[in-house]
Coordinates of C-alpha atoms and ligand atoms in Angstrom, one line a residue:
M1 CA 43.4 -15.1 -33.3
Y2 CA 42.8 -11.4 -32.6
L3 CA 39.1 -11.9 -33.4
A4 CA 38.8 -14.8 -31.0
V5 CA 40.3 -12.7 -28.2
A6 CA 38.0 -9.8 -29.0
A7 CA 35.0 -12.1 -29.0
T8 CA 36.0 -13.6 -25.7
L9 CA 36.5 -10.1 -24.2
V10 CA 33.1 -9.0 -25.4
I11 CA 31.5 -12.1 -23.9
L12 CA 33.3 -11.6 -20.6
I13 CA 32.1 -8.0 -20.5
L14 CA 28.5 -9.0 -21.3
W15 CA 28.6 -11.7 -18.7
Y16 CA 30.0 -9.2 -16.1
L17 CA 27.3 -6.7 -16.9
F18 CA 24.5 -9.2 -16.7
R19 CA 25.9 -10.5 -13.4
I20 CA 25.7 -7.0 -12.0
R21 CA 22.2 -6.6 -13.4
S22 CA 20.9 -9.7 -11.8
Q23 CA 22.2 -8.6 -8.4
D24 CA 20.5 -5.3 -8.8
L25 CA 17.1 -6.9 -9.2
P26 CA 14.9 -6.4 -6.2
E27 CA 14.1 -9.5 -4.2
P28 CA 10.8 -11.1 -5.0
E29 CA 8.1 -10.0 -2.6
P30 CA 7.6 -12.5 0.2
V31 CA 4.3 -14.3 0.0
S32 CA 2.2 -13.2 2.9
P33 CA 1.2 -16.0 5.3
F34 CA -2.4 -15.4 4.6
H35 CA -2.1 -15.2 0.8
H36 CA -4.3 -18.2 0.3
L37 CA -6.9 -16.6 2.5
E38 CA -6.8 -13.4 0.5
V39 CA -7.3 -15.4 -2.6
R40 CA -10.4 -17.0 -1.1
K41 CA -11.6 -13.7 0.1
A42 CA -11.4 -12.2 -3.4
A43 CA -13.2 -15.3 -4.8
I44 CA -16.0 -14.8 -2.3
Y45 CA -16.3 -11.1 -3.1
E46 CA -16.6 -12.1 -6.7
G47 CA -19.2 -14.7 -5.9
L48 CA -21.2 -12.0 -4.1
R49 CA -21.0 -9.7 -7.1
D50 CA -22.1 -12.5 -9.4
L51 CA -24.9 -13.4 -7.1
Q52 CA -26.1 -9.8 -6.9
F53 CA -26.0 -9.6 -10.7
E54 CA -28.0 -12.8 -11.1
Y55 CA -30.5 -11.6 -8.6
R56 CA -30.9 -8.3 -10.4
V57 CA -31.4 -9.9 -13.8
G58 CA -34.1 -12.1 -12.2
K59 CA -32.2 -15.5 -12.3
L60 CA -32.6 -16.0 -8.6
S61 CA -35.6 -16.0 -6.3
D62 CA -35.5 -13.8 -3.2
E63 CA -35.1 -16.9 -1.1
D64 CA -32.2 -18.4 -3.1
Y65 CA -30.5 -15.0 -3.2
Q66 CA -30.7 -14.4 0.6
R67 CA -29.6 -18.0 1.4
T68 CA -26.6 -17.9 -0.9
K69 CA -25.7 -14.4 0.2
L70 CA -25.8 -15.4 3.9
G71 CA -23.7 -18.5 3.1
L72 CA -21.0 -16.4 1.3
Q73 CA -21.0 -13.8 4.0
G74 CA -20.6 -16.5 6.6
Q75 CA -17.5 -17.8 4.7
L76 CA -16.2 -14.3 4.4
A77 CA -16.5 -13.6 8.1
T78 CA -14.6 -16.9 8.8
I79 CA -11.8 -15.9 6.4
L80 CA -11.6 -12.4 7.7
A81 CA -11.3 -13.7 11.3
E82 CA -8.6 -16.1 10.2
I83 CA -6.7 -13.3 8.5
D84 CA -7.0 -11.2 11.7
A85 CA -5.8 -14.1 13.8
I86 CA -2.7 -14.6 11.6
K87 CA -2.0 -10.8 11.5
A88 CA -2.2 -10.7 15.3
T89 CA 0.6 -13.3 15.5
Q90 CA 2.8 -11.5 13.0
P91 CA 5.4 -9.1 14.3
Q92 CA 4.2 -5.6 13.5
P93 CA 6.4 -3.7 11.0
K94 CA 8.6 -1.2 12.7
Q95 CA 7.2 2.2 12.8
V96 CA 9.6 4.6 11.2
P97 CA 9.6 7.6 13.5
K98 CA 8.8 10.7 11.5
P99 CA 11.4 13.4 11.8
A100 CA 10.1 16.4 13.7
P101 CA 9.2 19.1 11.3
A102 CA 11.9 21.8 11.1
A103 CA 11.0 24.8 13.1
A104 CA 9.2 27.2 10.8
P105 CA 10.9 30.5 10.2
T106 CA 7.5 32.1 10.8
S107 CA 5.1 31.6 13.6
K108 CA 1.3 31.1 14.0
L109 CA 1.3 33.1 17.2
C110 CA 2.2 36.7 17.2
P111 CA 4.8 37.4 19.9
H112 CA 3.8 41.0 20.0
C113 CA 0.0 41.0 20.4
G114 CA -0.6 37.3 20.9
A115 CA -2.9 36.9 17.9
R116 CA -3.2 33.4 16.6
F117 CA -3.5 32.5 12.9
E118 CA -4.4 29.4 11.0
K119 CA -1.3 29.7 8.8
A120 CA 2.3 30.7 9.6
L121 CA 2.7 34.3 8.6
K122 CA 5.7 36.5 8.2
F123 CA 3.9 39.5 9.6
C124 CA 1.0 39.6 12.1
G125 CA -2.4 40.3 10.5
E126 CA -3.5 42.1 13.7
C127 CA -0.6 44.4 14.7
G128 CA 1.5 44.2 11.5
K129 CA 4.7 43.4 13.3
S130 CA 7.1 40.7 12.4
M131 CA 5.9 37.2 13.5
A132 CA 9.5 36.0 13.8
G133 CA 9.7 37.4 17.2
D134 CA 12.9 39.4 16.8
A135 CA 13.0 42.8 18.5
A136 CA 13.5 44.5 15.2
Ligands
LIG1 ZN1 0.5 40.9 16.4

């Protein structure tokens, strides 16, 4: 009796843990609306690579190579145009505004002599005074 209760408890705890775990899993990435076009694009790129290889090893005549290459490039242009067209109709992802960089404790412009430096400095390389601008 005691064993059965313990076993049930363990099963309950395990079930609970796995339930949490499955909730923690990230959502599957949404398939982009032009996924099928991307697949075709990749296939054409591979075709072009193969073509170039066969041409290099002498399996293809110049004429065959040029004709096939132009055909593939034409298909590629069509697919790229389709992808662009779909992208144009998609809402653009929101641009996360970058937080303004915190004011540097040091300055690139000497408040005493007006010398300007590439990097922020603590002390002016020209007059040697503090670049922080305090009247010390
Ligand atoms: Zn200075």
